[in-house]
Short mmCIF file of C-alpha atoms in Angstrom, two decimals:
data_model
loop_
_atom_site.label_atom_id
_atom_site.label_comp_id
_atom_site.label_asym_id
_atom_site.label_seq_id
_atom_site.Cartn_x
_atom_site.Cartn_y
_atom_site.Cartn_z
CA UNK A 1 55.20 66.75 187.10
CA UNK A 2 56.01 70.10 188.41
CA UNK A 3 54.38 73.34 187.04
CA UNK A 4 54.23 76.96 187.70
CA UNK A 5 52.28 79.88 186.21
CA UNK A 6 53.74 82.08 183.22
CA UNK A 7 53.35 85.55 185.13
CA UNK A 8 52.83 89.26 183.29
CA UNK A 9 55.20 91.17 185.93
CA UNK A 10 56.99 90.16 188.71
CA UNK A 11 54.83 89.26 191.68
CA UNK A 12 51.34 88.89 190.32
CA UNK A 13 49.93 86.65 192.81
CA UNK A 14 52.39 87.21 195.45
CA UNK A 15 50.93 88.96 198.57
CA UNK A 16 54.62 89.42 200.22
CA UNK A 17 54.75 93.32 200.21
CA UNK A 18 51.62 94.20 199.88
CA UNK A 19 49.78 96.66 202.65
CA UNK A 20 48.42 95.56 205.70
CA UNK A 21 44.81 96.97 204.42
CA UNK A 22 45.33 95.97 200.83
CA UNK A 23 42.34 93.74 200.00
CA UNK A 24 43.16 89.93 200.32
CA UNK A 25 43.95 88.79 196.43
CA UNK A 26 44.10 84.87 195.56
CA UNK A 27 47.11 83.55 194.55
CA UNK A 28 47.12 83.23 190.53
CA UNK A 29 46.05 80.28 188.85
CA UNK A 30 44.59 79.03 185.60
CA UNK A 31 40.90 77.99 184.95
CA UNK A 32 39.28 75.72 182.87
CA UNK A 33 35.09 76.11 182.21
CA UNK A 34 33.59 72.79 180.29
CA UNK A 35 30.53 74.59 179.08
CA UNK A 36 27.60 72.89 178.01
CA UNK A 37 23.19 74.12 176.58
CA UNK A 38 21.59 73.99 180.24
CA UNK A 39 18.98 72.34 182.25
CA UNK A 40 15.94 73.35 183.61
CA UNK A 41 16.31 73.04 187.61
CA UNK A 42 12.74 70.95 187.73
CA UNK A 43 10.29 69.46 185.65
CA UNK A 44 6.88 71.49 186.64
CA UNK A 45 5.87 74.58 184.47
CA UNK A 46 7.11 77.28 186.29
CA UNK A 47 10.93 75.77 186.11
CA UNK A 48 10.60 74.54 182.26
CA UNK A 49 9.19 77.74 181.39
CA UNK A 50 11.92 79.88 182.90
CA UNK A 51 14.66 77.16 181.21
CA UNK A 52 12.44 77.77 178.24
CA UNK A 53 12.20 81.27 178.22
CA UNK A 54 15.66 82.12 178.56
CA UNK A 55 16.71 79.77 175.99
CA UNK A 56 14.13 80.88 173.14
CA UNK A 57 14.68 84.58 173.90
CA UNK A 58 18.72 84.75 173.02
CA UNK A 59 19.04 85.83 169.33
CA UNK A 60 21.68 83.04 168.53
CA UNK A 61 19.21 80.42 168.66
CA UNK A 62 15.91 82.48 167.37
CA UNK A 63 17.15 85.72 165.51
CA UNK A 64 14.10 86.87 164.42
CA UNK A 65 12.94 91.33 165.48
CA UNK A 66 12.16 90.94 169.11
CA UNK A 67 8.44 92.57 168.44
CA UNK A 68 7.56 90.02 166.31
CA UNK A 69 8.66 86.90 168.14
CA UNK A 70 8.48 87.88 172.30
CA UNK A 71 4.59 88.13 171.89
CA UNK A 72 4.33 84.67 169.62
CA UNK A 73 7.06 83.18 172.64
CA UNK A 74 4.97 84.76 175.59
CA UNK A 75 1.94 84.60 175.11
CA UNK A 76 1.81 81.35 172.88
CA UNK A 77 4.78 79.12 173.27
CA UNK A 78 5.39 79.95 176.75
CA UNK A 79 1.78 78.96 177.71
CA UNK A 80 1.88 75.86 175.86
CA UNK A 81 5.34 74.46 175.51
CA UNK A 82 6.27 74.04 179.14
CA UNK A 83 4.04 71.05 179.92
CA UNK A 84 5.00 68.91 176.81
CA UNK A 85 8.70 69.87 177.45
CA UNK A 86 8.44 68.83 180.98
CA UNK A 87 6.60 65.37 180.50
CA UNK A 88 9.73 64.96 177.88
CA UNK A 89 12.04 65.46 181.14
CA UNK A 90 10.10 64.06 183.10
CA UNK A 91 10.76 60.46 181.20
CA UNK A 92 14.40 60.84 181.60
CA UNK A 93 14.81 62.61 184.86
CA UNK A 94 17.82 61.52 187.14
CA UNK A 95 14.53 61.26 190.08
CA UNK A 96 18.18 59.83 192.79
CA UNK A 97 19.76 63.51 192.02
CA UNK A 98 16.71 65.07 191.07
CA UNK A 99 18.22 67.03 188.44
CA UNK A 100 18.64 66.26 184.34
CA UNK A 101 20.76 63.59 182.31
CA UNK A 102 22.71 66.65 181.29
CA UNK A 103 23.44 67.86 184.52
CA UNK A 104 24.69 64.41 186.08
CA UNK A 105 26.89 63.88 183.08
CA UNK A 106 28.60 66.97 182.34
CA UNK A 107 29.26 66.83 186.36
CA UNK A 108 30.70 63.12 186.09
CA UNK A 109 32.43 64.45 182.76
CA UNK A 110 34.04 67.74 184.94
CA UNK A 111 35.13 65.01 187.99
CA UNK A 112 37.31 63.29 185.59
CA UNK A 113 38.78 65.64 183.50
CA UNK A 114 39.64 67.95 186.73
CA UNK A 115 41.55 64.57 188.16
CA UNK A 116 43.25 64.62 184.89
CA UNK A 117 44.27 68.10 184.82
CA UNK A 118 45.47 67.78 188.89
CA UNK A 119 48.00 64.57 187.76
CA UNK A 120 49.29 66.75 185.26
CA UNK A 121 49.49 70.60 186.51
CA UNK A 122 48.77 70.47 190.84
CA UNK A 123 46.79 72.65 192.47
CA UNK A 124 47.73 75.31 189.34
CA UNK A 125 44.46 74.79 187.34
CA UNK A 126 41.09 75.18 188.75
CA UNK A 127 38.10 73.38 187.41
CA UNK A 128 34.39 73.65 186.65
CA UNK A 129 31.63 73.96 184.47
CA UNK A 130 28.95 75.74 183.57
CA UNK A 131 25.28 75.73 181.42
CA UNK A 132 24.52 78.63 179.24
CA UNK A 133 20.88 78.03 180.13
CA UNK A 134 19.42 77.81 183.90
CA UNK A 135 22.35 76.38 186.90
CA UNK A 136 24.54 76.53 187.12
CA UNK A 137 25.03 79.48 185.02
CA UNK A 138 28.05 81.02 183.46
CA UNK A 139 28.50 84.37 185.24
CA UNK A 140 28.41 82.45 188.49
CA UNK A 141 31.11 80.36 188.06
CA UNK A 142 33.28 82.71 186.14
CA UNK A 143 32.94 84.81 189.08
CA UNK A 144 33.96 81.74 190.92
CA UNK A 145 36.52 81.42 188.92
CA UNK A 146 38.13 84.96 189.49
CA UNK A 147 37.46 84.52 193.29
CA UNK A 148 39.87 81.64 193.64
CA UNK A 149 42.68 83.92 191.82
CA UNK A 150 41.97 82.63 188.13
CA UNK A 151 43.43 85.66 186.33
CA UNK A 152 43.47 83.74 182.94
CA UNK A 153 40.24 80.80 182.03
CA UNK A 154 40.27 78.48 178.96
CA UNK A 155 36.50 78.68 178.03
CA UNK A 156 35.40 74.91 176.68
CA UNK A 157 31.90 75.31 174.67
CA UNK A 158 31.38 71.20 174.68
CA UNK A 159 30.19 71.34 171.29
CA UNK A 160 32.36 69.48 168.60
CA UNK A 161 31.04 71.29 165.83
CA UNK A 162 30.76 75.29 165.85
CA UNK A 163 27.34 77.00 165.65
CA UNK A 164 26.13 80.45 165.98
CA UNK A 165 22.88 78.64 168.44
CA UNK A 166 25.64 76.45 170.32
CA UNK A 167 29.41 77.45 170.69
CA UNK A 168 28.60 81.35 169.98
CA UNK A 169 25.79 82.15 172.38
CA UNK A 170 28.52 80.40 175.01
CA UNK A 171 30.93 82.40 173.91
CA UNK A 172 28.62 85.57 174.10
CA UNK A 173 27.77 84.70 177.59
CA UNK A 174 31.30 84.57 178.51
CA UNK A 175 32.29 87.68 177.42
CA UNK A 176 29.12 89.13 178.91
CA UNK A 177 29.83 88.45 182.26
CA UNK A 178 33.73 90.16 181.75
CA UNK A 179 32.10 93.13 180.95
CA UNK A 180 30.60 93.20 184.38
CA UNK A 181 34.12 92.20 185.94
CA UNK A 182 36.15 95.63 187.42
CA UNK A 183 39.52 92.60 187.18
CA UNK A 184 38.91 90.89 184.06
CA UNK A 185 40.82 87.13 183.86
CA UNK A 186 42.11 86.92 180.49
CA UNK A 187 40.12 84.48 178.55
CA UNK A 188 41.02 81.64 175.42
CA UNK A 189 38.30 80.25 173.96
CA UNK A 190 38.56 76.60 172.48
CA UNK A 191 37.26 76.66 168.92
CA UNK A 192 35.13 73.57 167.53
CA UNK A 193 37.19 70.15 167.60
CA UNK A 194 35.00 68.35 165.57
CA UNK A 195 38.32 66.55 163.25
CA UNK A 196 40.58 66.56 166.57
CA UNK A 197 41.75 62.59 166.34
CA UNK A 198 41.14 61.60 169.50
CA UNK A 199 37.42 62.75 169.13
CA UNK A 200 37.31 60.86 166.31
CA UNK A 201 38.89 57.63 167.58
CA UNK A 202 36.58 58.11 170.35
CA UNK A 203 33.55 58.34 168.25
CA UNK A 204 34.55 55.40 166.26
CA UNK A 205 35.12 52.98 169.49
CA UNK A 206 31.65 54.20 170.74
CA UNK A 207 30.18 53.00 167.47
CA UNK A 208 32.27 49.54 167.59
CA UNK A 209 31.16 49.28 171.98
CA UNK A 210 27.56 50.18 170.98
CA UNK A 211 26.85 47.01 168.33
CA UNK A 212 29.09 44.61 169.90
CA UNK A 213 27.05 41.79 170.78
CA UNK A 214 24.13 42.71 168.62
CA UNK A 215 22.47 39.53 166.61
CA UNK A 216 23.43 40.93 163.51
CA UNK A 217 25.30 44.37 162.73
CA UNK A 218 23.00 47.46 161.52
CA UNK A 219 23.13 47.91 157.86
CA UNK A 220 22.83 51.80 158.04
CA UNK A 221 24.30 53.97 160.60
CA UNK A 222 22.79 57.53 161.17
CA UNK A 223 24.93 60.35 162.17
CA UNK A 224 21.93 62.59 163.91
CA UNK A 225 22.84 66.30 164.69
CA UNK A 226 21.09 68.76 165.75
CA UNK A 227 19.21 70.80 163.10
CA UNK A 228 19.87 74.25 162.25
CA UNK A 229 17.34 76.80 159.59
CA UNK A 230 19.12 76.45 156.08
CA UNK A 231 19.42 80.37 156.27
CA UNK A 232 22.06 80.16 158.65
CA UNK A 233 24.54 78.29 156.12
CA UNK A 234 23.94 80.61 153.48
CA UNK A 235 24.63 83.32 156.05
CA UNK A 236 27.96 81.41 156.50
CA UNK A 237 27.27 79.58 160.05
CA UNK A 238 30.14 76.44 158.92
CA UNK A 239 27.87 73.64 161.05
CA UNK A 240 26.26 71.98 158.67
CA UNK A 241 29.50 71.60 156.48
CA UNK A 242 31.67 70.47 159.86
CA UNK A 243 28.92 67.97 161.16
CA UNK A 244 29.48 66.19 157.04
CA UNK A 245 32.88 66.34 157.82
CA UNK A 246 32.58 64.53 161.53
CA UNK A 247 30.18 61.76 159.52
CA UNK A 248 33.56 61.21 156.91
CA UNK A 249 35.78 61.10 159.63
CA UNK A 250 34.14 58.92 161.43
CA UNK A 251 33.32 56.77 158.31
CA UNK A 252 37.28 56.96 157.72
CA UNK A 253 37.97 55.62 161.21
CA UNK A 254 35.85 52.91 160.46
CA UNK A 255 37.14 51.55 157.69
CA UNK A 256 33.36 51.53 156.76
CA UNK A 257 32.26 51.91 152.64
CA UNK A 258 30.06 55.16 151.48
CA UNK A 259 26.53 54.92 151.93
CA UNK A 260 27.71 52.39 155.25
CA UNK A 261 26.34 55.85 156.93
CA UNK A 262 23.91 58.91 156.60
CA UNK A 263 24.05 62.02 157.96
CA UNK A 264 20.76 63.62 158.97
CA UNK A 265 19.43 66.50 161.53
CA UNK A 266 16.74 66.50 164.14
CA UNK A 267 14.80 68.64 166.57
CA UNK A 268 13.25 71.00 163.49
CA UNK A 269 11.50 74.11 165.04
CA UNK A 270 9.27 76.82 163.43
CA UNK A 271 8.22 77.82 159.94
CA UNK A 272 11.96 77.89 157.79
CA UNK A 273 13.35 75.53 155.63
CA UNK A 274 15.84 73.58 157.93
CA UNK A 275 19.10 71.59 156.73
CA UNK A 276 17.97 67.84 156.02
CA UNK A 277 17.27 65.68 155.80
CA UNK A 278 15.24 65.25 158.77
CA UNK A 279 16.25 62.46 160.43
CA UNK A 280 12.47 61.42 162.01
CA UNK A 281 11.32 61.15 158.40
CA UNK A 282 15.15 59.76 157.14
CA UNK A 283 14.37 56.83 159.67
CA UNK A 284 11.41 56.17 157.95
CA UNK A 285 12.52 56.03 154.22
CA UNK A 286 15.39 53.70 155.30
CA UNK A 287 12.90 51.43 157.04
CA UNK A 288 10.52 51.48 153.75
CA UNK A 289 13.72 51.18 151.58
CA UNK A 290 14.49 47.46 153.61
CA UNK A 291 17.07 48.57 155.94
CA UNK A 292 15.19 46.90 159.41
CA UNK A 293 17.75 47.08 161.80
CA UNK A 294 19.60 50.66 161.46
CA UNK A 295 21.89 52.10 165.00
CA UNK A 296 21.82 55.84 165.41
CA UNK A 297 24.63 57.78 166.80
CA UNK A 298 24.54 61.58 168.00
CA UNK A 299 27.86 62.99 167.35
CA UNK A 300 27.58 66.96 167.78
CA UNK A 301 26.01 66.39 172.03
CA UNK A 302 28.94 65.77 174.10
CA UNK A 303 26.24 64.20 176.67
CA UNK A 304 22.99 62.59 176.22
CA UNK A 305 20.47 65.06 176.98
CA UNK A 306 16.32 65.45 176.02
CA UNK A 307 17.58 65.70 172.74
CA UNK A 308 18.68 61.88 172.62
CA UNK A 309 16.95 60.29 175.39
CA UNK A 310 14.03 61.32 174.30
CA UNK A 311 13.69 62.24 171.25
CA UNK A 312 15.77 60.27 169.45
CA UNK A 313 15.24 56.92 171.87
CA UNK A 314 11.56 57.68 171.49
CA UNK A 315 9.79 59.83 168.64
CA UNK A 316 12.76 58.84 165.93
CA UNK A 317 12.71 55.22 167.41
CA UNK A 318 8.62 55.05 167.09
CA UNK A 319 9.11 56.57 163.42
CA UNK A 320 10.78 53.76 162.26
CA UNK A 321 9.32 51.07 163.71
CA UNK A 322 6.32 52.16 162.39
CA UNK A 323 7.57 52.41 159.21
CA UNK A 324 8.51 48.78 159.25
CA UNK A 325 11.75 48.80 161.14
CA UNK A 326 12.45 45.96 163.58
CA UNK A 327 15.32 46.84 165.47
CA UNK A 328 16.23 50.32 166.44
CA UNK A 329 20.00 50.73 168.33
CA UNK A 330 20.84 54.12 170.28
CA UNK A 331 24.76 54.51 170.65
CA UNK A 332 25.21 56.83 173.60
CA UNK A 333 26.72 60.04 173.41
CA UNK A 334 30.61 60.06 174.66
CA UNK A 335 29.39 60.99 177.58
CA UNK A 336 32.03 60.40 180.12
CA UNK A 337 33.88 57.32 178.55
CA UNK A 338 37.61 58.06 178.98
CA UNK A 339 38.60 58.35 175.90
CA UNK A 340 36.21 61.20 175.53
CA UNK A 341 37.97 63.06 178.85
CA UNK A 342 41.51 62.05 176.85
CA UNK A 343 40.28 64.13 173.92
CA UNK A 344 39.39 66.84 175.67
CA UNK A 345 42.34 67.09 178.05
CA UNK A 346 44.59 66.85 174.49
CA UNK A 347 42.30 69.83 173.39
CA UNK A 348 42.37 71.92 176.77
CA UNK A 349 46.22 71.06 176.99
CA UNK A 350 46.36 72.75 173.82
CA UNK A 351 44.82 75.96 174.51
CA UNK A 352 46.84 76.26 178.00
CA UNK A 353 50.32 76.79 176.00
CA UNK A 354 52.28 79.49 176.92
CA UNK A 355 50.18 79.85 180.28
CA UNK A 356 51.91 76.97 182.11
CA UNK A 357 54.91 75.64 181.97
#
């Protein structure tokens, strides 16, 4: 399949009649970023507390008046939080790479889809990806980006469901680093795909891989997501109303009854009423209310990260079984499976119209 790039004028990318001393310009092509939370680059303090401090100090995840929060986050959290959060990696690290879950996934995830985007377009689309938190980071592989002649990028937050603490900040960073460009690409980015079929389908065949050849099939299936402060859907942040929507969906795919699953949030932080239920303490009822062998599922990560390898493998695991569970079942994330890398090529392919042809 033969493509070439839409162009704005005639010659963009051509270097034909330009001067002898004109500075060398790429030919044009179009980029795609998969962009994804971030990874601390080691497990001791001084690397969690950088990955740490960078992520607790942007306003889309903790909004509240800088003077009030950078002295609780510096002097408290800061001191403190980097030594649990790095035993937490620690139990999951990738020790062959040396790097984080995250990191070898969204790489693995990035391989395929970039083999999927060279059988369709050639050489025309550049790949990559990016973490909005710690390596590698955004403005370094935008920069990339418009070094190999990118003049237009599809930016690809990897987060199903919009949030102001996910797909915005990603966004924000984005944009941040074209205000520092003097030749800004032109940039698309892809909104939340959390009721895009093929993410659905794909969710649903994860759910029907992960409990084939169990003993007996779960009789509850919880949909975890990541927890958000209840303020932020009353200040009109649509996550917690898309992430119900992903559970029907996928409920729908199933074929599955109401009540078959629950939908429930994790990873709570700080003093606010969060959306619930909570799903370490939602474990727990269900085990109390007789449900002993329940599968979990994590539909708004695109990639198992701390998040589900350890928290939800461990602490909301240990919750229930001490509640009087007896068997616990992870599903993995979509990871790279390739119907995941099918729904977001459909999704990319999407956003590309009208730049290649």
């Amino acid at each position: 399949m033969s493509t070439t790039i839409a162009k704005d004028q005639p010659g963009e990318g051509r270097l034909a009649h330009a001067d002898s001393d004109h500075p060398p310009i790429a030919p044009a092509k179009v980029g795609v970023v998969l962009a994804n939370l971030g990874t601390p680059d080691n497990t001791d303090y001084w690397s969690m507390r950088r990955y740490l401090g960078e992520f607790l100090s942007d306003r889309r995840v903790v909004d509240y008046a800088r003077w009030k929060w950078q002295p609780i986050l510096q002097l408290i959290i800061l001191t403190r939080r980097p030594f649990a959060s790095g035993q937490a990696y620690k139990g999951i690290w990738n020790t062959e790479l040396d790097e984080s879950p995250l990191l070898t996934i969204t790489r693995a995830q990035t391989e395929k889809f970039a083999q999927r985007m060279q059988a369709l377009y050639g050489d025309d689309v550049e790949v990559d990806f990016c973490m909005r938190y710690g390596n590698p980071s955004t403005e370094s592989v935008l920069n990339r980006m418009a070094e190999k002649g990118c003049k237009r990028i599809v930016f690809f937050p990897l987060y199903p469901q919009y949030g102001s603490p996910t797909t915005a900040t990603a966004n924000d960073q984005a944009f941040r680093t074209l205000m520092k460009m003097k030749w800004q690409p032109a940039i698309r980015t892809v909104p939340a795909y959390f009721d895009h079929p093929g993410y659905v389908r794909a969710l649903a065949a994860s759910v029907v891989d992960g409990c084939a050849g169990l003993d007996s099939a779960p009789s509850k299936l919880v949909a975890s997501y990541h927890g958000v402060p209840e303020r932020y859907l009353l200040e009109g942040d649509p996550y917690h109303c898309q992430c119900q929507k992903t559970t029907r969906l996928l409920r729908e795919q199933l074929g599955w009854e109401k009540g078959d699953i629950d939908t429930a949030f994790q990873s709570q932080f700080g003093p606010e009423k969060w959306v619930g239920p909570a799903t370490v303490d939602h474990v727990a009822e269900l085990a109390k209310q007789g449900h002993k062998h329940i599968a979990v599922i994590s539909p708004a990560f695109s990639a198992d990260c701390v998040e589900t390898l350890e928290e939800i493998k461990e602490e909301i695991h240990d919750s229930f079984m001490a509640a009087g569970g007896e068997t616990f079942t992870y599903i993995p994330c979509l990871n790279d499976r390739d119907d995941h890398i099918d729904a977001l090529v459909d999704i990319a392919n999407n956003e590309l119209g009208g730049w290649l042809r």
